[in-house]
CSV table of C-alpha atoms in Angstrom, one decimal:
chain,number,residue,atom,x,y,z
A,1,GLU,CA,0.0,0.0,0.0
A,2,LYS,CA,1.1,3.5,-0.7
A,3,LEU,CA,2.2,5.6,2.2
A,4,ILE,CA,1.0,9.2,2.2
A,5,PRO,CA,2.4,12.0,4.3
A,6,SER,CA,0.7,13.7,7.2
A,7,VAL,CA,-1.0,17.0,6.9
A,8,THR,CA,2.1,18.7,8.3
A,9,GLN,CA,4.2,17.0,5.5
A,10,PHE,CA,1.8,18.2,2.9
A,11,GLU,CA,2.1,21.7,4.2
A,12,THR,CA,5.8,21.4,4.0
A,13,ILE,CA,5.5,20.2,0.4
A,14,SER,CA,3.1,23.0,-0.5
A,15,ARG,CA,5.5,25.6,0.9
A,16,MET,CA,8.3,24.1,-1.0
A,17,ALA,CA,6.4,24.0,-4.3
A,18,SER,CA,5.7,27.7,-4.0
A,19,SER,CA,9.3,28.5,-3.4
A,20,SER,CA,12.2,28.6,-5.8
A,21,SER,CA,13.3,25.1,-5.0
A,22,ASN,CA,12.4,22.3,-7.4
A,23,SER,CA,13.5,19.3,-5.4
A,24,PRO,CA,11.6,17.2,-3.0
A,25,THR,CA,12.1,17.6,0.8
A,26,GLU,CA,13.3,14.6,2.8
A,27,SER,CA,9.7,13.9,3.8
A,28,SER,CA,8.3,14.2,0.3
A,29,ARG,CA,10.8,11.9,-1.5
A,30,ALA,CA,9.4,9.2,-3.7
A,31,LYS,CA,8.4,6.0,-1.8
A,32,PHE,CA,10.8,3.8,-3.8
A,33,GLU,CA,13.7,6.0,-2.5
A,34,LYS,CA,12.5,6.2,1.1
A,35,PRO,CA,10.4,3.1,2.0
A,36,MET,CA,8.4,3.3,5.2
A,37,ILE,CA,7.4,-0.3,5.7
A,38,ILE,CA,10.2,-2.5,4.6
A,39,SER,CA,13.9,-1.8,5.1
A,40,LYS,CA,15.8,0.2,2.4
A,41,PRO,CA,18.1,-2.8,1.5
A,42,VAL,CA,15.1,-5.1,1.0
A,43,ASN,CA,13.3,-2.4,-1.0
A,44,ASP,CA,16.4,-1.9,-3.2
A,45,TYR,CA,16.6,-5.6,-3.8
A,46,VAL,CA,12.9,-5.7,-5.0
A,47,LEU,CA,13.7,-2.7,-7.3
A,48,LYS,CA,16.7,-4.6,-8.7
A,49,VAL,CA,15.3,-8.1,-9.2
A,50,GLY,CA,11.5,-8.0,-8.4
A,51,PHE,CA,10.2,-6.7,-11.7
A,52,LYS,CA,11.1,-5.2,-15.1
A,53,GLU,CA,9.9,-1.9,-16.3
A,54,SER,CA,10.4,-0.4,-19.7
A,55,PRO,CA,13.3,2.0,-20.1
A,56,ILE,CA,10.9,4.9,-20.7
A,57,ALA,CA,8.8,4.1,-17.7
A,58,GLU,CA,12.0,4.1,-15.6
A,59,GLU,CA,12.9,7.5,-17.1
A,60,LEU,CA,9.6,8.9,-16.0
A,61,ARG,CA,9.8,7.4,-12.6
A,62,LEU,CA,13.3,8.9,-12.0
A,63,LYS,CA,12.1,12.2,-13.5
A,64,THR,CA,9.1,12.2,-11.1
A,65,ALA,CA,11.4,11.4,-8.2
A,66,SER,CA,12.8,15.0,-8.5
A,67,HIS,CA,9.4,16.6,-8.3
A,68,PRO,CA,8.5,18.5,-5.1
A,69,ARG,CA,5.6,16.2,-4.6
A,70,ALA,CA,7.4,13.0,-5.5
A,71,ILE,CA,5.8,11.0,-2.7
A,72,MET,CA,2.5,11.2,-4.6
A,73,MET,CA,3.9,8.8,-7.3
A,74,GLY,CA,2.7,5.2,-7.3
A,75,ASP,CA,5.2,2.7,-6.0
A,76,PRO,CA,6.8,0.8,-9.0
A,77,ALA,CA,6.3,-2.6,-7.3
A,78,GLU,CA,2.6,-1.9,-7.0
A,79,THR,CA,2.5,-0.9,-10.7
A,80,ALA,CA,4.4,-4.0,-11.6
A,81,PHE,CA,1.7,-6.0,-9.9
A,82,PHE,CA,-0.9,-4.3,-11.9
A,83,LYS,CA,0.9,-5.4,-15.1
A,84,VAL,CA,0.6,-9.0,-14.1
A,85,LEU,CA,-3.1,-8.5,-13.0
A,86,LEU,CA,-4.1,-6.8,-16.2
A,87,LYS,CA,-2.5,-9.4,-18.4
A,88,ALA,CA,-4.2,-12.2,-16.5
A,89,MET,CA,-7.5,-10.4,-16.9
A,90,ASN,CA,-7.0,-9.6,-20.6
A,91,VAL,CA,-7.7,-6.0,-19.8
A,92,THR,CA,-8.3,-3.7,-22.8
A,93,ARG,CA,-10.1,-0.8,-21.0
A,94,ALA,CA,-8.7,0.6,-17.8
A,95,LEU,CA,-9.7,3.6,-15.8
A,96,GLU,CA,-7.3,5.5,-13.6
A,97,ILE,CA,-8.7,8.1,-11.2
A,98,GLY,CA,-5.7,10.3,-10.2
A,99,VAL,CA,-2.8,10.6,-12.6
A,100,PHE,CA,-0.2,12.9,-11.0
A,101,THR,CA,2.8,12.7,-13.5
A,102,GLY,CA,1.4,9.7,-15.3
A,103,TYR,CA,3.9,7.0,-14.3
A,104,THR,CA,1.2,4.4,-13.5
A,105,THR,CA,-0.7,5.7,-16.6
A,106,LEU,CA,2.2,4.9,-18.8
A,107,VAL,CA,2.7,1.4,-17.4
A,108,LEU,CA,-1.1,0.7,-17.8
A,109,ALA,CA,-1.0,1.9,-21.3
A,110,GLU,CA,1.9,-0.3,-22.2
A,111,THR,CA,0.1,-3.3,-20.7
A,112,VAL,CA,-3.3,-2.9,-22.4
A,113,GLY,CA,-1.7,-3.1,-25.8
A,114,PRO,CA,-2.1,-1.2,-29.1
A,115,LYS,CA,-5.9,-1.8,-29.2
A,116,GLY,CA,-6.4,-0.9,-25.5
A,117,THR,CA,-7.4,2.3,-23.8
A,118,VAL,CA,-6.6,3.9,-20.5
A,119,ILE,CA,-9.1,6.5,-19.4
A,120,ALA,CA,-7.0,8.8,-17.1
A,121,LEU,CA,-8.7,11.4,-14.9
A,122,ASP,CA,-7.0,14.3,-13.2
A,123,SER,CA,-7.6,17.9,-12.4
A,124,ASN,CA,-4.0,19.2,-12.6
A,125,ASP,CA,-2.6,19.7,-16.0
A,126,ASP,CA,0.8,20.9,-14.6
A,127,PHE,CA,1.4,17.5,-13.0
A,128,VAL,CA,0.2,15.6,-16.0
A,129,SER,CA,2.3,17.6,-18.4
A,130,VAL,CA,5.4,16.1,-16.8
A,131,GLY,CA,4.5,12.7,-18.1
A,132,LYS,CA,3.1,13.6,-21.5
A,133,PRO,CA,6.5,13.6,-23.3
A,134,TYR,CA,7.2,10.2,-22.0
A,135,TRP,CA,3.8,8.9,-23.2
A,136,GLU,CA,4.8,10.2,-26.6
A,137,LYS,CA,8.2,8.7,-26.4
A,138,ALA,CA,6.8,5.3,-25.5
A,139,ASN,CA,4.3,5.5,-28.4
A,140,VAL,CA,1.4,5.0,-26.0
A,141,SER,CA,-0.2,8.5,-26.0
A,142,ASN,CA,-2.8,7.3,-28.5
A,143,ARG,CA,-3.9,4.7,-25.9
A,144,ILE,CA,-4.5,7.3,-23.2
A,145,ASP,CA,-7.8,9.1,-23.0
A,146,LEU,CA,-6.9,12.0,-20.7
A,147,ARG,CA,-9.8,13.8,-19.2
A,148,LEU,CA,-9.0,16.9,-17.1
A,149,GLY,CA,-11.5,18.3,-14.7
A,150,ASP,CA,-13.7,17.3,-11.8
A,151,ALA,CA,-13.4,13.5,-11.5
A,152,THR,CA,-17.0,13.1,-10.2
A,153,GLU,CA,-18.5,14.9,-13.1
A,154,THR,CA,-16.3,13.0,-15.6
A,155,LEU,CA,-17.3,9.7,-14.1
A,156,ARG,CA,-21.0,10.6,-14.4
A,157,LYS,CA,-20.4,11.4,-18.1
A,158,LEU,CA,-18.7,8.1,-18.5
A,159,CYS,CA,-21.6,6.3,-17.0
A,160,GLU,CA,-23.9,8.0,-19.5
A,161,GLU,CA,-21.6,6.9,-22.3
A,162,CYS,CA,-21.6,3.4,-21.0
A,163,LYS,CA,-25.4,3.2,-21.0
A,164,ASP,CA,-25.3,3.9,-24.8
A,165,ASP,CA,-22.4,1.6,-25.6
A,166,GLU,CA,-22.0,-1.8,-24.0
A,167,ASN,CA,-18.4,-2.0,-25.2
A,168,ALA,CA,-17.6,1.1,-23.0
A,169,ALA,CA,-17.5,-1.0,-19.8
A,170,ILE,CA,-14.3,-0.9,-17.8
A,171,ASP,CA,-12.2,-4.0,-17.1
A,172,PHE,CA,-10.0,-2.5,-14.4
A,173,CYS,CA,-10.1,0.6,-12.3
A,174,PHE,CA,-7.4,2.1,-10.1
A,175,ILE,CA,-8.4,4.8,-7.6
A,176,ASP,CA,-5.6,7.0,-6.2
A,177,ALA,CA,-7.0,10.5,-5.7
A,178,ASP,CA,-8.5,12.8,-3.1
A,179,LYS,CA,-9.5,10.6,-0.2
A,180,VAL,CA,-12.6,12.4,0.8
A,181,ASN,CA,-14.2,11.5,-2.5
A,182,TYR,CA,-13.1,7.8,-2.6
A,183,LYS,CA,-16.6,6.5,-1.8
A,184,THR,CA,-18.1,8.5,-4.6
A,185,TYR,CA,-15.5,7.4,-7.1
A,186,TYR,CA,-15.9,3.8,-6.0
A,187,GLU,CA,-19.7,3.8,-6.4
A,188,LEU,CA,-19.5,5.5,-9.9
A,189,ALA,CA,-16.7,3.1,-10.9
A,190,LEU,CA,-18.9,0.2,-10.0
A,191,ASP,CA,-21.5,1.3,-12.5
A,192,LEU,CA,-18.8,1.3,-15.2
A,193,LEU,CA,-17.2,-2.0,-14.3
A,194,ARG,CA,-17.8,-5.1,-16.4
A,195,PRO,CA,-18.8,-8.4,-14.7
A,196,ASN,CA,-15.7,-9.9,-12.9
A,197,GLY,CA,-13.8,-6.6,-13.3
A,198,ILE,CA,-11.6,-5.3,-10.6
A,199,ILE,CA,-11.4,-2.0,-8.7
A,200,ALA,CA,-8.0,-1.4,-7.0
A,201,ILE,CA,-8.1,1.2,-4.3
A,202,ASP,CA,-4.9,2.8,-2.9
A,203,ASN,CA,-4.2,4.0,0.6
A,204,VAL,CA,-6.8,1.9,2.3
A,205,LEU,CA,-4.6,1.3,5.4
A,206,TRP,CA,-3.3,4.9,5.3
A,207,SER,CA,0.0,4.1,7.1
A,208,GLY,CA,-2.0,2.5,9.9
A,209,LYS,CA,-3.9,5.6,10.8
A,210,VAL,CA,-7.3,4.0,9.9
A,211,CYS,CA,-7.1,1.8,13.0
A,212,ASN,CA,-6.1,4.7,15.3
A,213,GLU,CA,-9.3,6.1,16.7
A,214,ASP,CA,-7.4,9.2,17.8
A,215,VAL,CA,-6.8,10.2,14.2
A,216,VAL,CA,-10.0,12.0,13.0
A,217,ASP,CA,-8.9,14.1,10.0
A,218,GLU,CA,-11.3,14.0,7.0
A,219,ASP,CA,-9.0,11.8,4.8
A,220,THR,CA,-8.7,9.2,7.4
A,221,LYS,CA,-12.4,9.1,8.2
A,222,ALA,CA,-13.2,8.8,4.5
A,223,LEU,CA,-10.8,5.8,4.2
A,224,ARG,CA,-12.4,4.1,7.2
């Protein structure tokens, strides 16, 4: 599961993003660089021998690691698991809610194949623009249906499209966006999902905060 920083850490990241610095703080480093559950040597071993990513996906991952909000990037081991899952399911239509710089989007697009589609939802074009050149370089940009704007409204539009076209159903959905809206995203994604499809939801354990009754921030309550 992805580990997300505390509110204080997000405040630190936000202050840094608005300053002249373009590098992540120690607390906002990419999770593959600073694992929080397993030891660094074990994590490095997994990165070395646990999976293979395309050279362009690796380039985007390393590029994103220098972003002030690098911690928001999906963990490469998690994304590698999705590759196995999508191939086992013969996924041709995937939905991603929350793109950031598009590392996971790129890997999903590589996996669905030339005739597949990844519908990618986000509200921040500045973040997404980091990954677009890499999508082009990997020759998968034509497989990515990027929809910028409010995710709830976009999902409702997709539901309407699905009513008129039975081939518009989604095989696989990955939710990794604003936590307070997870329930809404999940319920709308269910309406889009084909029989025996899968919805993967990130952050459900929330670094253990979900089982700590003293933690009552809105994100944690939403995940519970």
